[in-house]
Amino acid sequence: MSIRTRKSAAALATTAALALFATACTGSNEETANDDPKAETTLTFWHGWSAPSEVKAIQKNIERFEAAHKNIKVKVVSNMTDDKVNQALRAGGSKAPDVVSSFSTTNVGKFCATRAFTDLTPFLEKSGIDPAKVFHKPLLDYTRFDGNQCSLPLLSDAYGLYYNKDAFAKAGIKAPPKTWSEFEKVAQQLTEAKGDSYEQLGFMPNYHGYETTISHYVPQWSPTYFDAEGKSNIAKDPAFSRMMTFQKNLVDKLGGYGKLKKYRNTFGDEWGAKHPFHTGQVAMQLDGEWRLGMAKDAGVKFGIGTAPLPVPDDQVADYGKGYLSGTILGIASTSKKQNAAWELVKFMTTDTDAVVAFSNDIRNVPSTIEALKSPGLKHAPEFQTFIDIAQHPKSNTSPANVDGGAYHTTLQDVGLRYESGQLKDLQAGLEKAARQIDTDIAKLK
Amino acid sequence: MTTHTLRSKRRRSALRTLAFLSPWLIGFSVFFAYPLISTVYFSFMKYDGFRPPEFNGLDNWTYVFNDYPMFWPALRNTLWLVLVMVTCRVAFGLGIGLLITKVKTGTGIFRTLFYLPYLAPPVAATLSFVFLLNPGTGPVNTALESVGLSPPTWFTDPAWSKPALTLLAIWGIGDLMVIFMAALLDVPKEQYEAAQLDGASAWQQFRFVTLPNISPIVLFAVVTGVIATMQYYTQPLVAAKVASGNMGGSGQIFEPGYPEKSTLTLPQTIFNAGFQRFDYGAAAVVALVLFALAMAFTSLLMRRRGGLIRMGD
């Protein structure tokens, strides 16, 4: 063999070795559920809560579990972002979590499709739990994908309308609006000008006004995101164009995109005390149930009213519904202690006392049908609105999909361009976005 | 000396060389060769990080160039930033360095003042700038309005978001200023004296004395600036998140680039494709495009040198 040939062979071998090494490092998702759930063991549990009160609440929940399962200890790791969770689920290893909770329901489709989370169906069957009898359908919709129930709901979020009771009284408005046309009038009535800005804005409709995203508005129009073949339906289902047209009209009636955008820049942080609803800069807010506790903690000086979001004028019978989302809990498929992990998941997601206590501590909506009706719930009276929304038969959610949240952002791009006036032909914009969503999904399937 | 002895001496010499080279070889293999080969490998694979990779030919390449909605805006933004931001940083770094070398008193204070912002962590610096340039409450716009000007909306306007980022980059010019000052102080004084005797103006002195002497440093600033700007990630992401008000709550996802993909950069696109869309294949393609661009820019600058380095430098 000549020197040149030998060098080439060595280079080729090195390349091949590196390529093989790269392949080997991709990990595998071997499903193992042979562990004894009664054996002495320690589980690693990752969650994303970070505020001291929340961390304390989760610790209390874990202590309740450990008291009921003396053989299982739980090592709790807080403040885990979804990026870290994604990496841990990919990598596995001795320090990887056995049980993971995530705030991003948008990633469930990918976690289920790739089997990063174990399918919980065999565990549910083994424990004699019928998820359809424990959870409402929207909650199951965002915790499963393509028949794979790879996660379960751990408390939920219900979205509704917050309003400033004092501002309502001052404007002579007796009750929260039930239809979007009533809402439009009320938002204008509550708006007070100050120079070329606002003393008080009735409602901030812009898509970047914190929770006012398309996925939170559009459930009131009862949308179908995907058709039976799994193709994007956003250009065919009029719910989307009707919702976007309503929102754009509202933007124009309240002063126009530029003026609203400038006013939005005077708002404080969504999670801080200076949130515009707390400060009285906006009189109404589309938000989740957590806002009530946050507003009270911020010491707002006005009465806080809560109500479901309005519905289109021709769907008044559906009033009371809303968008549902929440935290999800799953078992990493790389875990070697899946039966023990299931004991923790089962306890946290289906034990009524545990769910009620955790809901009281975290101030989120309970996720099980039984807990929603529990007399043990200790929330402020205004919180009942969100418990009712969570139980409304027409409340809905965004379906899990294999592209994670990409289809949401593609749709949101259309909304952003339309509300700012850059996109004139909404239908053409929706058709293009639908093609993009289909392309993205086809790429990943 | 026998042939055998000669061979063993050569072998020992070769082993010694390899031993000395090994730290570099290990570093090169682990941190450059392996990632690069892996990236090329994954660019031809369908891979989501969970399931085993699957060969899919040129699918990732055609998807990125034809269908991935973030690629072309990110490429355009990155090129814009390379041209404008690097030029501004070099020009301001050199300008401030020149001014400070001319100052007779209080040089230390000025040096400290201009260097301090460079020490601010990128996230904190960006948050400060979003606050300062806030169209509704920021002191910059309040000041501009008070003198009758109509101020831009900075990070919330696609036409102004990149200039706002450029201002932020210029604010943190301290590193370049120090390097240029060192170079400027090294220019032989006798050359200035000779130029002055010949009646050269200040501009002529700069053009024909200063610039030729510091040209290697200018080239260094440009090349490192281009590479750093091609890796620009944190500042535009933080600015977009804060300005958009979308911090990614329950059921929400934040895609970088706000407003209207105007702050999107290629490194952010790699993150989006790989870790938000779970498409490692597409992420690998964007990474290779970025690598090729960085190589092309750097080799172009090093070969042509733009007349910056004279023969013998």
XYZ file of N, CA and C in Angstrom, chain A residues 313-416:
312
model
N -71.910 36.709 17.396
C -73.330 37.019 17.609
C -74.256 35.849 17.251
N -73.837 35.035 16.266
C -74.706 33.925 15.854
C -74.423 32.642 16.651
N -73.597 32.741 17.698
C -73.314 31.545 18.510
C -73.528 31.831 20.003
N -74.542 32.639 20.282
C -74.766 33.067 21.676
C -75.006 31.865 22.593
N -75.570 30.819 22.037
C -75.864 29.635 22.851
C -74.591 29.029 23.436
N -73.451 29.295 22.812
C -72.175 28.716 23.283
C -71.486 29.577 24.341
N -72.116 30.705 24.708
C -71.459 31.598 25.659
C -71.098 30.843 26.949
N -69.886 31.073 27.400
C -69.424 30.384 28.610
C -68.220 29.515 28.325
N -67.946 29.293 27.044
C -66.806 28.444 26.691
C -65.505 29.272 26.648
N -64.400 28.579 26.466
C -63.123 29.280 26.376
C -62.018 28.334 25.933
N -60.823 28.877 25.870
C -59.649 28.094 25.460
C -59.055 27.404 26.690
N -58.690 26.153 26.529
C -58.077 25.401 27.624
C -56.674 24.938 27.244
N -55.792 25.038 28.181
C -54.429 24.544 27.978
C -53.918 24.118 29.358
N -52.633 23.959 29.520
C -52.165 23.629 30.855
C -50.806 22.975 30.876
N -50.463 22.488 32.048
C -49.190 21.798 32.219
C -49.413 20.312 31.947
N -48.416 19.679 31.362
C -48.542 18.247 31.082
C -47.476 17.477 31.862
N -47.775 16.216 32.112
C -46.854 15.374 32.876
C -46.667 14.059 32.124
N -45.426 13.642 31.963
C -45.177 12.398 31.240
C -43.995 11.642 31.818
N -43.811 10.425 31.337
C -42.686 9.588 31.772
C -41.691 9.496 30.619
N -40.454 9.855 30.889
C -39.418 9.777 29.849
C -39.246 8.326 29.415
N -39.222 8.106 28.117
C -39.113 6.712 27.650
C -37.733 6.127 27.952
N -36.775 7.003 28.300
C -35.446 6.519 28.662
C -35.393 6.046 30.122
N -36.457 6.312 30.886
C -36.466 5.940 32.305
C -36.495 4.423 32.472
N -35.711 3.969 33.428
C -35.682 2.529 33.734
C -36.616 2.211 34.900
N -37.326 3.240 35.377
C -38.192 3.035 36.552
C -39.616 3.449 36.204
N -40.092 2.951 35.100
C -41.364 3.475 34.592
C -42.568 3.087 35.445
N -42.533 1.928 36.061
C -43.673 1.556 36.909
C -43.732 2.444 38.155
N -42.563 2.728 38.725
C -42.524 3.633 39.879
C -42.916 5.038 39.440
N -42.407 5.426 38.256
C -42.721 6.754 37.716
C -44.235 6.888 37.502
N -44.844 5.803 37.048
C -46.294 5.843 36.843
C -47.039 6.112 38.149
N -46.520 5.565 39.263
C -47.164 5.809 40.559
C -47.201 7.312 40.854
N -46.091 7.996 40.523
C -46.028 9.447 40.758
C -46.982 10.190 39.811
N -46.938 9.801 38.531
C -47.800 10.459 37.539
C -49.270 10.238 37.905
N -49.589 9.009 38.271
C -50.972 8.677 38.618
C -51.437 9.519 39.811
N -50.554 9.609 40.812
C -50.905 10.364 42.016
C -51.135 11.843 41.681
N -50.199 12.410 40.971
C -50.267 13.857 40.721
C -51.399 14.245 39.778
N -51.742 13.349 38.852
C -52.737 13.731 37.844
C -54.142 13.225 38.135
N -54.271 12.127 38.904
C -55.619 11.555 39.051
C -56.118 11.499 40.495
N -55.244 11.664 41.479
C -55.696 11.623 42.872
C -56.413 12.948 43.187
N -57.695 12.862 43.446
C -58.498 14.088 43.605
C -57.947 15.002 44.697
N -57.630 14.421 45.846
C -57.124 15.259 46.947
C -55.826 15.957 46.551
N -54.951 15.207 45.861
C -53.675 15.793 45.440
C -53.910 16.912 44.427
N -54.800 16.671 43.467
C -55.064 17.682 42.434
C -55.696 18.931 43.062
N -56.632 18.725 43.975
C -57.306 19.867 44.624
C -56.296 20.675 45.445
N -55.499 19.972 46.237
C -54.529 20.680 47.082
C -53.527 21.458 46.231
N -53.086 20.825 45.157
C -52.109 21.489 44.281
C -52.754 22.694 43.582
N -53.996 22.544 43.166
C -54.711 23.661 42.533
C -54.833 24.829 43.505
N -55.162 24.533 44.759
C -55.270 25.602 45.767
C -53.941 26.319 45.958
N -52.855 25.537 45.942
C -51.531 26.125 46.192
C -51.003 26.914 44.990
N -51.199 26.352 43.782
C -50.609 26.983 42.585
C -51.556 28.019 41.970
N -52.819 27.922 42.305
C -53.859 28.821 41.781
C -54.090 28.612 40.284
N -54.053 27.340 39.882
C -54.443 26.954 38.522
C -55.749 26.176 38.613
N -56.368 25.985 37.461
C -57.643 25.264 37.426
C -57.368 23.770 37.599
N -58.152 23.076 38.430
C -57.942 21.626 38.559
C -58.179 20.934 37.213
N -57.522 19.802 37.034
C -57.587 19.168 35.719
C -58.530 17.971 35.640
N -58.937 17.413 36.766
C -59.828 16.250 36.668
C -61.280 16.677 36.879
N -62.179 15.874 36.304
C -63.611 16.186 36.402
C -64.039 16.209 37.870
N -63.534 15.251 38.634
C -63.916 15.154 40.043
C -63.374 16.342 40.848
N -62.123 16.714 40.585
C -61.517 17.828 41.333
C -62.217 19.156 41.019
N -62.687 19.301 39.774
C -63.371 20.540 39.398
C -64.642 20.755 40.218
N -65.194 19.659 40.697
C -66.450 19.741 41.485
C -66.179 19.656 42.982
N -64.934 19.564 43.367
C -64.609 19.303 44.760
C -64.950 20.483 45.681
N -65.563 20.189 46.822
C -65.802 21.267 47.799
C -64.511 21.719 48.472
N -63.452 20.944 48.256
C -62.166 21.295 48.870
C -61.457 22.450 48.180
N -61.950 22.879 47.035
C -61.298 23.993 46.325
C -61.473 25.287 47.118
N -60.370 25.985 47.322
C -60.440 27.208 48.133
C -59.998 28.407 47.308
N -60.749 28.717 46.287
C -60.384 29.851 45.443
C -61.341 31.013 45.684
N -60.905 32.216 45.286
C -61.753 33.405 45.399
C -63.007 33.207 44.536
N -64.099 33.889 44.875
C -65.346 33.688 44.110
C -65.176 33.950 42.605
N -64.334 34.933 42.264
C -64.149 35.267 40.842
C -63.499 34.115 40.069
N -62.858 33.208 40.792
C -62.158 32.089 40.151
C -63.144 31.076 39.561
N -64.358 31.098 40.105
C -65.367 30.127 39.658
C -65.602 30.242 38.141
N -65.465 31.448 37.599
C -65.625 31.653 36.147
C -64.749 30.674 35.377
N -63.509 30.516 35.824
C -62.559 29.678 35.086
C -62.846 28.195 35.298
N -63.356 27.885 36.478
C -63.747 26.490 36.728
C -64.941 26.143 35.833
N -65.832 27.113 35.649
C -66.985 26.892 34.765
C -66.540 26.764 33.310
N -65.594 27.607 32.903
C -65.085 27.529 31.518
C -64.460 26.145 31.285
N -63.708 25.681 32.282
C -63.042 24.376 32.153
C -64.048 23.243 31.999
N -65.268 23.460 32.487
C -66.282 22.389 32.427
C -67.274 22.588 31.289
N -67.158 23.697 30.583
C -68.141 23.972 29.514
C -67.944 22.978 28.364
N -69.032 22.378 27.892
C -68.870 21.345 26.854
C -68.292 21.855 25.529
N -68.385 23.160 25.282
C -67.863 23.672 24.014
C -66.457 24.286 24.150
N -65.908 24.264 25.332
C -64.527 24.768 25.475
C -63.602 23.873 24.655
N -62.569 24.452 24.111
C -61.685 23.659 23.237
C -60.235 24.084 23.372
N -59.390 23.434 22.613
C -57.946 23.688 22.695
C -57.332 23.595 21.312
N -56.037 23.828 21.218
C -55.343 23.655 19.927
C -54.838 22.218 19.874
N -55.044 21.555 18.759
C -54.627 20.156 18.704
C -53.113 19.996 18.678
N -52.651 18.898 19.280
C -51.216 18.593 19.212
C -50.859 18.212 17.779
N -49.682 18.593 17.359
C -49.238 18.193 16.024
C -47.749 17.923 16.000
N -47.362 17.223 14.958
C -45.980 16.748 14.886
C -44.967 17.892 14.737
N -45.427 19.059 14.283
C -44.489 20.171 14.092
C -44.361 21.044 15.341
N -44.798 20.507 16.495
C -44.730 21.310 17.712
C -45.649 22.505 17.565
N -45.117 23.694 17.796
C -45.959 24.889 17.707
C -45.789 25.649 16.414
N -45.108 25.071 15.431
C -44.804 25.831 14.209
C -46.081 26.267 13.493
N -47.116 25.429 13.521
C -48.334 25.837 12.802
C -48.990 27.043 13.451
N -48.799 27.196 14.756
C -49.331 28.380 15.436
C -48.609 29.643 14.965
N -47.307 29.546 14.885
C -46.541 30.752 14.526
C -46.756 31.116 13.061
N -46.952 30.111 12.214
C -47.236 30.416 10.804
C -48.564 31.161 10.705
N -49.545 30.702 11.469
C -50.849 31.372 11.478
C -50.721 32.755 12.103
N -49.962 32.843 13.163
C -49.800 34.128 13.853
C -49.132 35.159 12.938
N -48.220 34.702 12.080
C -47.567 35.612 11.125
C -48.604 36.277 10.223
N -49.593 35.490 9.793
C -50.654 36.053 8.939
C -51.397 37.123 9.734
N -51.738 36.806 10.974
C -52.465 37.750 11.813
C -51.687 39.037 12.034
N -50.391 38.905 12.281
C -49.571 40.096 12.537
C -49.521 40.998 11.303
